[in-house]
């Protein structure tokens, strides 16, 4: 009797799980199955006489060196799961389809499978070295979304390729399993149905369909000192092999997600997956399943830590997680191992984890809403993205960047609008600014004034203007009240006028010269009276009194007071 222990060997754990389930569906009642990844394969892993199924010819040379010579060995053939091809079948004939797989050989094998059955279309195997044909209508991929080229958005994922039926025929023959071919065929199609539709829809709905980081550090506007320093620190983290947990904090709209993607793209694993989940947009049960995966009977659902495969997992708004999930996450990050929900086996993962939060996790710790141990773990490599109000030097470059992106370099903003933008409190930071500039760019005309601003901004501008006038009036009233405590408001105003006119002519006055000038203007004061008036004005910061020949002059605060005094209509 031939051995019925079957070792399945593959490179990727994710793919190994899929074909293991497929073999269980077809032959699980007759054989003992042992899945092994190449990295876990040792010279004593496979026992003498056991059967070995190798997932690809690419690893055959390595595997055969590590298994006993008497082991029957099969190099599996793979085929697409035709249960996942409904979208392809519904396309009009004659479509140009770009086929993307993890390497050229696998892409060509996938093309061959498609041509043999769904022959109505034209298929092109994608290679990164070649230019993408201009006429492509859709991208087709067997579960390799993270590898899709940029710029094409019509994606049809037909799910991972499975072992083809001829592989099962070889296994049955070598193990002398007494099953008729008709039974094998029935079970084979049952397995295809069972494994169809397993394209991680839940995860894809949370992020870009291709699991690709779109932004680079070059996309981040960093003219201001604060942003330059933040970008430089982020680059250091990107290149630091020890920075496997990075935490990013910042107000809403500051660009935390952009920084996370830039860090990924600056790292040595830039070609790997970047998968993101937002903890504020899903219920906690769903988040837990998406993070760690689950096992429900024979059904395996892969979590982010498995899907990332040496790439990056970005957990946005981590502060929203309940303490129970925070506890799980802490142990996973600390040990580098996780267990699927309802599963018993520990799985290792190798990916960078970036977390973000719009709320200070330190403050959440103080309120006992965030675990201290998790915070301390994340705080080792942390970034704080400055708010737009803290990086005003970036405002104009940000505006120019939006104009360039939407191809409206022709529009101009009045100085009044620019000054208002600089003073405005952008509640949603850069995101808010981008939305406003985009809105203004699509208005008729190329000259944008205050009257063109959205209603909520115009209202804010009117309120800001009122507040400025009110504050100025209030300030004038306070100064007048202080002067009137000593009396003679009109005399003090005439003294300030004298200094103001002298400053325009670049003339400063000593006390004697000022007394002579005032007498010419009809104001007669004794030496003592003039000294008292000057002391009051100096105490209020309205004049600058200098000793000797330098003389005295009006201060900037004094000039501002005079302007507002006359603007508000006071008469003396």
Coordinates of C-alpha atoms in Angstrom, one line a residue:
X1 CA 0.0 0.0 0.0
X2 CA 1.5 3.3 -1.0
X3 CA 1.8 6.2 1.5
X4 CA -1.1 8.5 1.7
X5 CA 0.7 11.3 3.5
X6 CA 0.8 14.3 1.1
X7 CA 3.1 17.3 1.7
X8 CA 2.1 20.4 -0.2
X9 CA 4.9 22.9 -0.6
X10 CA 4.5 26.5 -1.8
X11 CA 6.3 29.9 -1.4
X12 CA 3.4 32.0 -0.1
X13 CA 1.5 31.0 2.9
X14 CA -1.7 32.6 1.5
X15 CA -1.6 30.5 -1.7
X16 CA -0.6 27.4 0.3
X17 CA -3.8 27.8 2.4
X18 CA -5.9 28.0 -0.7
X19 CA -4.6 24.9 -2.5
X20 CA -4.6 23.0 0.8
X21 CA -8.3 23.7 1.1
X22 CA -8.8 22.7 -2.5
X23 CA -7.1 19.3 -2.0
X24 CA -9.1 18.7 1.2
X25 CA -12.3 19.3 -0.7
X26 CA -11.3 16.7 -3.3
X27 CA -9.3 14.1 -1.5
X28 CA -9.5 15.0 2.2
X29 CA -11.3 11.7 3.1
X30 CA -8.4 9.5 1.7
X31 CA -5.2 11.3 2.5
X32 CA -3.3 13.1 5.3
X33 CA -2.3 16.6 4.2
X34 CA 0.7 18.6 5.5
X35 CA 1.1 22.1 4.1
X36 CA 4.6 23.5 4.2
X37 CA 6.0 26.9 3.1
X38 CA 9.5 26.9 1.5
X39 CA 10.9 29.0 4.3
X40 CA 9.8 26.3 6.8
X41 CA 11.1 23.3 4.8
X42 CA 14.1 21.5 6.4
X43 CA 15.9 18.4 5.4
X44 CA 13.9 16.3 7.9
X45 CA 10.5 17.9 7.4
X46 CA 9.2 15.4 4.8
X47 CA 9.3 11.7 5.8
X48 CA 10.6 9.0 3.6
X49 CA 8.0 7.6 1.2
X50 CA 5.6 10.5 1.6
X51 CA 4.2 12.2 -1.5
X52 CA 5.2 15.8 -2.3
X53 CA 3.1 18.2 -4.4
X54 CA 5.2 21.3 -5.4
X55 CA 3.1 24.3 -6.3
X56 CA 5.5 25.6 -9.0
X57 CA 8.4 24.4 -11.1
X58 CA 10.3 27.5 -10.0
X59 CA 10.9 25.9 -6.6
X60 CA 11.4 22.3 -7.7
X61 CA 15.2 22.5 -7.7
X62 CA 15.3 23.7 -4.1
X63 CA 12.6 21.3 -2.8
X64 CA 14.1 18.2 -4.3
X65 CA 17.4 18.9 -2.4
X66 CA 15.5 18.8 0.9
X67 CA 13.2 15.8 0.5
X68 CA 14.1 12.0 0.6
X69 CA 14.9 10.4 -2.7
X70 CA 12.1 7.9 -2.5
X71 CA 9.3 10.5 -2.2
X72 CA 7.0 10.5 -5.2
X73 CA 7.0 14.1 -6.4
X74 CA 4.5 16.1 -8.5
X75 CA 4.9 19.6 -9.9
X76 CA 1.4 20.9 -9.9
X77 CA -0.2 22.5 -12.9
X78 CA -2.4 25.6 -12.2
X79 CA -5.4 26.9 -13.9
X80 CA -7.8 29.8 -13.3
X81 CA -10.9 29.3 -11.3
X82 CA -13.6 29.6 -14.0
X83 CA -16.3 30.1 -11.3
X84 CA -14.8 33.6 -10.9
X85 CA -15.0 34.6 -14.6
X86 CA -18.6 35.9 -14.9
X87 CA -17.5 39.5 -15.4
X88 CA -15.2 38.4 -18.2
X89 CA -18.0 36.4 -19.9
X90 CA -20.3 39.4 -19.7
X91 CA -17.9 41.7 -21.5
X92 CA -18.6 42.5 -25.2
X93 CA -16.4 40.5 -27.5
X94 CA -13.1 41.9 -28.7
X95 CA -11.9 43.5 -25.4
X96 CA -8.2 44.3 -24.9
X97 CA -7.2 42.8 -21.6
X98 CA -3.9 43.2 -19.7
X99 CA -3.1 40.2 -17.6
X100 CA -1.1 40.8 -14.4
X101 CA 0.5 38.1 -12.3
X102 CA 3.4 37.9 -9.9
X103 CA 5.9 37.1 -12.6
X104 CA 6.2 36.9 -16.4
X105 CA 5.9 33.1 -16.5
X106 CA 2.8 33.0 -14.4
X107 CA 1.2 35.9 -16.4
X108 CA 1.8 33.9 -19.6
X109 CA 0.3 30.8 -18.1
X110 CA -2.8 32.7 -17.1
X111 CA -3.1 34.2 -20.6
X112 CA -2.9 30.7 -22.0
X113 CA -5.7 29.5 -19.7
X114 CA -7.9 32.4 -20.7
X115 CA -7.2 32.0 -24.4
X116 CA -8.1 28.3 -24.3
X117 CA -11.6 28.9 -22.9
X118 CA -12.7 32.6 -23.0
X119 CA -11.4 33.1 -26.5
X120 CA -13.5 36.1 -27.4
X121 CA -11.0 38.6 -26.1
X122 CA -7.4 39.6 -26.8
X123 CA -5.0 39.0 -23.8
X124 CA -1.6 40.6 -23.2
X125 CA 0.7 39.4 -20.5
X126 CA 2.0 42.3 -18.4
X127 CA 5.7 42.8 -17.8
X128 CA 6.9 46.0 -15.9
X129 CA 9.7 46.4 -18.4
X130 CA 7.4 46.9 -21.4
X131 CA 5.1 49.9 -22.1
X132 CA 1.4 49.3 -21.5
X133 CA -0.6 49.2 -24.8
X134 CA -2.7 52.3 -25.2
X135 CA -5.8 50.3 -26.2
X136 CA -6.2 48.3 -23.0
X137 CA -9.8 48.2 -21.8
X138 CA -9.4 46.2 -18.5
X139 CA -6.8 44.7 -16.2
X140 CA -7.3 41.0 -15.3
X141 CA -5.4 39.6 -12.3
X142 CA -5.6 36.3 -10.5
X143 CA -5.6 37.8 -7.0
X144 CA -2.5 39.9 -7.4
X145 CA -4.0 43.4 -7.0
X146 CA -1.0 44.8 -5.2
X147 CA 1.1 44.4 -8.3
X148 CA -1.2 46.3 -10.7
X149 CA 0.4 49.2 -12.7
X150 CA -0.7 52.7 -11.9
X151 CA -3.1 54.6 -14.1
X152 CA -5.6 51.9 -15.0
X153 CA -8.7 51.5 -12.9
X154 CA -10.9 48.9 -14.7
X155 CA -9.9 45.9 -12.7
X156 CA -11.3 42.3 -12.9
X157 CA -9.9 40.1 -10.2
X158 CA -10.6 36.4 -11.1
X159 CA -9.1 35.2 -7.8
X160 CA -6.1 33.0 -7.2
X161 CA -5.3 30.2 -9.6
X162 CA -6.0 26.7 -8.4
X163 CA -4.5 23.3 -9.1
X164 CA -5.9 22.0 -12.3
X165 CA -7.7 18.7 -12.6
X166 CA -4.8 16.8 -14.2
X167 CA -2.8 17.3 -11.0
X168 CA -5.5 15.5 -9.0
X169 CA -5.5 12.7 -11.6
X170 CA -1.7 12.2 -11.0
X171 CA -2.2 12.2 -7.2
X172 CA -5.0 9.6 -7.4
X173 CA -2.9 7.4 -9.8
X174 CA 0.3 7.6 -7.7
X175 CA -1.5 6.8 -4.4
X176 CA -3.6 4.2 -6.0
X177 CA -6.9 5.7 -4.8
X178 CA -9.8 3.8 -6.0
X179 CA -12.0 6.7 -7.2
X180 CA -13.6 6.8 -10.7
X181 CA -12.6 9.9 -12.7
X182 CA -16.3 11.1 -12.6
X183 CA -16.2 11.4 -8.8
X184 CA -12.9 13.3 -9.0
X185 CA -14.4 15.7 -11.5
X186 CA -17.5 16.3 -9.3
X187 CA -15.4 17.0 -6.2
X188 CA -13.1 19.2 -8.2
X189 CA -15.9 21.5 -9.3
X190 CA -17.3 21.5 -5.8
X191 CA -13.9 22.8 -4.6
X192 CA -13.9 25.5 -7.3
X193 CA -17.4 26.7 -6.2
X194 CA -16.3 26.6 -2.5
X195 CA -13.2 28.8 -3.3
X196 CA -14.9 31.2 -5.7
X197 CA -15.6 34.8 -4.8
X198 CA -12.8 34.7 -2.2
X199 CA -11.4 38.0 -3.3
X200 CA -11.3 39.8 0.0
X201 CA -14.2 42.1 -0.8
X202 CA -14.5 43.4 2.7
X203 CA -10.9 44.6 2.7
X204 CA -11.1 46.0 -0.8
X205 CA -14.2 48.1 0.2
X206 CA -12.1 49.8 2.8
X207 CA -9.3 50.9 0.5
X208 CA -8.2 51.3 -3.1
X209 CA -8.9 48.2 -5.1
X210 CA -5.2 47.7 -5.8
X211 CA -3.7 47.9 -2.3
X212 CA -1.1 50.4 -3.6
X213 CA 0.3 53.3 -1.8
X214 CA -0.3 56.3 -4.1
X215 CA 1.8 59.1 -2.4
X216 CA 5.5 59.8 -2.2
X217 CA 7.4 62.3 -0.1
X218 CA 7.7 64.4 -3.3
X219 CA 3.9 64.9 -3.2
X220 CA 4.1 66.5 0.3
X221 CA 4.4 70.3 0.3
X222 CA 7.1 71.1 2.8
X223 CA 8.4 74.7 2.5
X224 CA 7.8 75.5 6.2
X225 CA 10.4 74.5 8.7
X226 CA 8.0 72.4 10.7
X227 CA 7.0 70.3 7.7
X228 CA 10.6 70.0 6.5
X229 CA 11.6 68.5 9.9
X230 CA 8.6 66.2 9.9
X231 CA 9.3 64.9 6.4
X232 CA 13.0 64.3 7.3
X233 CA 12.1 62.4 10.4
X234 CA 9.6 60.3 8.4
X235 CA 12.3 59.4 5.9
X236 CA 14.6 58.3 8.7
X237 CA 11.8 56.0 10.0
X238 CA 11.2 54.6 6.4
X239 CA 14.8 53.5 6.2
X240 CA 15.2 52.3 9.8
X241 CA 14.8 48.5 9.9
X242 CA 14.0 48.7 13.6
X243 CA 11.0 51.1 13.0
X244 CA 8.5 48.3 12.3
X245 CA 5.8 50.2 14.3
X246 CA 5.3 53.8 13.4
X247 CA 2.6 56.1 14.9
X248 CA 1.4 59.2 13.2
X249 CA -0.8 61.9 14.9
X250 CA -2.3 65.0 13.6
X251 CA -5.5 66.9 13.3
X252 CA -8.1 65.8 10.7
X253 CA -7.0 66.7 7.2
X254 CA -3.3 67.2 8.0
X255 CA -2.2 64.3 5.7
X256 CA -1.6 61.4 8.0
X257 CA -2.6 58.9 5.4
X258 CA -0.4 60.6 2.8
X259 CA 2.6 60.3 5.2
X260 CA 1.9 56.6 5.8
X261 CA 1.9 55.9 2.1
X262 CA 5.0 58.0 1.5
X263 CA 6.8 56.1 4.3
X264 CA 5.9 52.8 2.6
X265 CA 7.0 54.0 -0.8
X266 CA 10.4 55.2 0.6
X267 CA 11.1 51.9 2.2
X268 CA 12.9 48.8 0.8
X269 CA 9.5 47.1 0.6
X270 CA 7.9 49.7 -1.6
X271 CA 7.0 47.0 -4.2
X272 CA 5.0 45.1 -1.6
X273 CA 1.4 45.6 -0.6
X274 CA 0.1 48.7 1.3
X275 CA -3.2 47.8 3.0
X276 CA -5.2 50.3 5.1
X277 CA -8.2 50.0 7.4
X278 CA -10.0 52.9 9.1
X279 CA -11.2 52.0 12.6
X280 CA -13.8 54.8 12.6
X281 CA -15.7 53.5 9.5
X282 CA -16.6 49.9 10.5
X283 CA -18.1 48.1 13.4
X284 CA -15.6 46.5 15.9
X285 CA -16.5 42.9 15.0
X286 CA -15.7 43.6 11.3
X287 CA -12.5 45.4 12.2
X288 CA -11.3 42.5 14.3
X289 CA -12.0 40.1 11.5
X290 CA -10.3 42.3 8.9
X291 CA -7.2 42.7 11.1
X292 CA -6.6 39.1 12.2
X293 CA -8.7 37.0 9.8
X294 CA -11.0 34.2 10.8
X295 CA -11.6 30.4 10.5
X296 CA -15.2 29.3 10.3
X297 CA -15.2 25.6 9.8
X298 CA -13.2 24.9 6.6
X299 CA -13.6 28.5 5.5
X300 CA -10.6 30.7 6.0
X301 CA -10.8 34.5 5.8
X302 CA -7.4 36.2 5.6
X303 CA -6.6 39.2 7.7
X304 CA -4.5 42.2 6.9
X305 CA -1.4 40.9 8.5
X306 CA -1.4 37.9 6.1
X307 CA -2.4 39.9 3.0
X308 CA 0.3 42.5 3.5
X309 CA 3.1 39.9 2.9
X310 CA 6.2 41.9 3.9
X311 CA 4.5 45.1 3.0
X312 CA 2.7 47.6 5.2
X313 CA -0.5 47.5 7.2
X314 CA -1.9 51.0 8.0
X315 CA -4.4 51.1 10.9
X316 CA -6.1 54.5 10.7
X317 CA -7.7 56.1 13.7
X318 CA -6.4 53.5 16.1
X319 CA -7.8 55.6 19.0
X320 CA -11.3 54.4 18.0
X321 CA -10.5 50.8 18.8
X322 CA -12.0 49.3 22.0
X323 CA -9.7 48.3 24.8
X324 CA -10.3 44.6 24.1
X325 CA -9.0 44.8 20.5
X326 CA -6.2 47.1 21.7
X327 CA -5.1 44.3 24.0
X328 CA -5.0 41.8 21.1
X329 CA -3.2 44.2 18.9
X330 CA -0.5 44.9 21.5
X331 CA 0.3 41.2 21.9
X332 CA 0.3 40.8 18.1
X333 CA 2.7 43.7 17.6
X334 CA 4.9 42.7 20.5
X335 CA 5.3 39.0 19.5
X336 CA 5.0 39.2 15.7
X337 CA 2.4 36.4 15.8
X338 CA -1.3 36.3 15.6
X339 CA -4.2 33.8 15.7
X340 CA -7.1 34.0 13.4
X341 CA -10.5 34.4 15.1
X342 CA -11.8 30.9 16.0
X343 CA -8.4 29.5 15.0
X344 CA -6.0 27.7 17.2
X345 CA -2.7 28.0 15.3
X346 CA -0.3 30.9 15.7
X347 CA 0.8 32.5 12.5
X348 CA 3.9 34.7 12.1
X349 CA 3.8 37.9 10.0
X350 CA 6.4 40.1 8.6
X351 CA 5.2 43.5 7.7
X352 CA 5.5 47.1 8.9
X353 CA 2.5 48.4 10.9
X354 CA 1.7 52.2 10.7
X355 CA -1.0 53.5 13.0
X356 CA -2.6 57.0 12.8
X357 CA -4.8 59.0 15.2
X358 CA -6.5 62.4 15.0
X359 CA -6.7 62.4 18.8
X360 CA -3.7 62.4 21.1
X361 CA -3.2 58.8 22.3
X362 CA -1.4 60.2 25.3
X363 CA -4.5 62.0 26.4
X364 CA -6.6 58.9 25.7
X365 CA -4.3 57.0 28.0
X366 CA -4.8 59.6 30.7
X367 CA -8.6 59.1 30.3
X368 CA -8.1 55.3 30.4
X369 CA -9.4 55.0 26.9
X370 CA -6.2 53.7 25.4
X371 CA -3.8 51.0 26.7
X372 CA -0.6 52.4 28.2
X373 CA 1.5 49.4 27.0
X374 CA 0.2 49.8 23.4
X375 CA 0.9 53.6 23.5
X376 CA 4.4 53.1 24.8
X377 CA 5.1 50.6 22.1
X378 CA 3.9 52.9 19.4
X379 CA 5.5 56.0 20.8
X380 CA 9.0 54.8 20.1
X381 CA 8.7 55.9 16.5
X382 CA 6.1 58.7 16.3
X383 CA 5.4 61.6 14.0
X384 CA 3.2 64.7 14.7
X385 CA 1.9 66.3 11.6
X386 CA 1.6 70.1 12.1
X387 CA -1.7 71.8 11.5
X388 CA -2.0 74.2 8.6
X389 CA -2.1 77.1 11.1
X390 CA 1.4 76.0 12.2
X391 CA 2.8 75.9 8.7
X392 CA 1.5 79.2 7.1
X393 CA 4.6 79.3 4.8
X394 CA 3.1 76.3 3.0
X395 CA -0.2 78.0 2.2
X396 CA 0.7 79.6 -1.1
X397 CA 2.6 76.5 -2.4
X398 CA -0.4 74.3 -1.4
X399 CA -2.7 76.6 -3.4
X400 CA -0.4 76.5 -6.4
X401 CA -0.3 72.7 -6.1
X402 CA -4.1 72.4 -6.3
X403 CA -4.2 74.8 -9.2
X404 CA -1.6 72.7 -11.0
X405 CA -3.4 69.4 -10.3
X406 CA -6.7 70.6 -11.6
X407 CA -5.1 72.4 -14.5
X408 CA -6.2 75.9 -13.5
X409 CA -3.0 77.8 -13.3
X410 CA -4.8 80.8 -14.9
X411 CA -6.9 81.7 -11.8
X412 CA -5.7 84.4 -9.5
X413 CA -6.7 85.4 -6.0
X414 CA -6.9 89.0 -4.8
X415 CA -4.6 90.1 -2.0
X416 CA -7.7 90.4 0.2
X417 CA -8.5 86.7 -0.4
X418 CA -4.9 85.6 0.3
X419 CA -4.7 87.6 3.5
X420 CA -8.0 86.1 4.6
X421 CA -6.8 82.6 3.8
X422 CA -3.7 83.3 6.0
X423 CA -5.8 84.4 8.9
X424 CA -8.6 81.8 8.5
X425 CA -8.7 78.8 10.9
X426 CA -8.8 75.9 8.6
X427 CA -10.8 73.4 10.7
X428 CA -10.0 70.5 8.4
X429 CA -6.5 71.8 7.5
X430 CA -5.1 70.9 4.1
X431 CA -8.1 68.9 3.1
X432 CA -10.4 71.9 3.7
X433 CA -8.1 74.2 1.8
X434 CA -8.0 71.8 -1.2
X435 CA -11.8 71.5 -1.3
X436 CA -12.2 75.3 -1.2
X437 CA -9.6 76.0 -3.9
X438 CA -11.1 73.2 -6.1
X439 CA -14.6 74.8 -5.7
X440 CA -13.3 78.2 -6.6
X441 CA -11.4 76.9 -9.6
X442 CA -14.6 75.7 -11.3
X443 CA -16.3 79.1 -11.0
X444 CA -16.6 81.2 -14.1
X445 CA -13.8 83.7 -14.5
X446 CA -10.2 83.7 -13.5
X447 CA -10.1 86.5 -10.9
X448 CA -11.3 85.4 -7.4
X449 CA -12.3 88.0 -4.9
X450 CA -14.0 87.8 -1.5
X451 CA -17.4 87.8 -3.2
X452 CA -16.6 84.5 -4.9
X453 CA -15.9 82.6 -1.7
X454 CA -18.3 79.9 -0.5
X455 CA -21.0 81.2 1.8
X456 CA -19.4 79.7 5.0
X457 CA -16.1 81.5 4.2
X458 CA -17.8 84.8 3.4
X459 CA -19.7 84.7 6.6
X460 CA -16.5 84.0 8.4
X461 CA -14.8 86.9 6.6
X462 CA -17.6 89.3 7.6
X463 CA -17.3 88.1 11.2
X464 CA -13.5 88.4 11.1
X465 CA -13.8 91.9 9.7
X466 CA -16.3 92.9 12.3
X467 CA -14.1 91.4 15.1
X468 CA -11.1 93.3 13.7
X469 CA -13.0 96.6 13.7
X470 CA -14.6 95.9 17.1
X471 CA -11.2 95.0 18.5
X472 CA -9.6 98.2 17.0
X473 CA -12.5 100.3 18.4
X474 CA -12.2 98.7 21.8
X475 CA -8.5 99.3 21.8
X476 CA -8.9 103.0 20.9
X477 CA -11.5 103.3 23.7
X478 CA -9.2 101.8 26.2
X479 CA -6.3 104.2 25.3
X480 CA -8.6 107.2 25.3
X481 CA -9.9 106.2 28.7
X482 CA -6.3 106.0 30.0
X483 CA -5.4 109.4 28.6
X484 CA -8.5 111.0 30.0
X485 CA -7.6 109.8 33.5
X486 CA -5.0 112.5 33.3
X487 CA -7.1 114.8 31.2
X488 CA -6.4 116.9 28.1
X489 CA -7.2 114.3 25.3
X490 CA -7.1 117.0 22.6
X491 CA -3.6 118.1 23.6
X492 CA -2.3 114.6 23.6
X493 CA -3.7 113.9 20.1
X494 CA -2.1 117.1 18.8
X495 CA 1.2 116.0 20.2
X496 CA 0.9 112.6 18.5
X497 CA 0.0 114.4 15.3
X498 CA 3.1 116.5 15.5
X499 CA 5.3 113.4 16.0
X500 CA 3.4 111.6 13.1
X501 CA 4.0 114.5 10.7
X502 CA 7.6 114.8 11.8
X503 CA 8.2 111.0 11.2
X504 CA 6.9 111.4 7.6
X505 CA 9.5 114.1 7.1
X506 CA 12.1 112.0 9.0
X507 CA 12.2 114.6 11.8
X508 CA 12.3 113.7 15.5
X509 CA 11.8 116.3 18.3
X510 CA 13.4 117.1 21.5
X511 CA 11.1 118.6 24.1
X512 CA 12.1 122.3 23.4
X513 CA 11.8 121.8 19.6
X514 CA 8.4 120.1 20.1
X515 CA 7.2 123.0 22.3
X516 CA 8.1 125.5 19.6
X517 CA 6.4 123.4 16.9
X518 CA 3.1 123.1 18.9
X519 CA 3.0 126.8 19.6
X520 CA 3.1 127.4 15.8
X521 CA 0.1 125.1 15.6
X522 CA -1.7 127.2 18.3
X523 CA -1.1 124.9 21.3
X524 CA 0.6 126.7 24.2
X525 CA 2.0 124.5 26.9
X526 CA 4.5 125.1 29.8
X527 CA 7.6 122.9 30.1
X528 CA 6.0 121.1 33.0
X529 CA 2.7 120.5 31.1
X530 CA 4.5 119.2 28.1
X531 CA 6.6 116.8 30.2
X532 CA 3.5 115.4 31.9
X533 CA 1.7 114.8 28.5
X534 CA 4.8 113.0 27.1
X535 CA 5.1 110.8 30.2
X536 CA 1.5 109.6 29.7
X537 CA 2.0 108.9 26.0
X538 CA 5.3 107.1 26.7
X539 CA 3.6 105.0 29.5
X540 CA 1.0 103.9 26.9
X541 CA 3.6 102.9 24.4
X542 CA 2.5 105.5 21.9
X543 CA 5.8 107.4 21.6
X544 CA 9.5 106.5 21.8
X545 CA 11.4 109.0 24.0
X546 CA 15.1 109.1 23.3
X547 CA 17.7 111.0 25.2
X548 CA 20.0 113.7 23.8
X549 CA 19.9 115.0 20.2
X550 CA 18.2 111.8 18.9
X551 CA 14.9 113.3 20.0
X552 CA 11.5 111.5 20.4
X553 CA 9.1 110.1 17.8
X554 CA 5.8 108.3 17.5
X555 CA 5.8 104.5 17.9
X556 CA 4.1 102.0 15.5
X557 CA 1.4 101.5 18.2
X558 CA 1.0 105.3 18.3
X559 CA 0.6 105.4 14.5
X560 CA -2.0 102.6 14.6
X561 CA -3.9 104.3 17.4
X562 CA -4.0 107.6 15.4
X563 CA -5.3 105.8 12.3
X564 CA -8.1 104.0 14.2
X565 CA -8.9 107.1 16.2
X566 CA -9.6 109.2 13.1
X567 CA -11.2 106.2 11.3
X568 CA -13.8 105.7 14.1
X569 CA -14.8 109.4 13.9
X570 CA -13.7 110.7 17.3
X571 CA -13.6 114.6 17.4
X572 CA -11.4 116.5 19.8

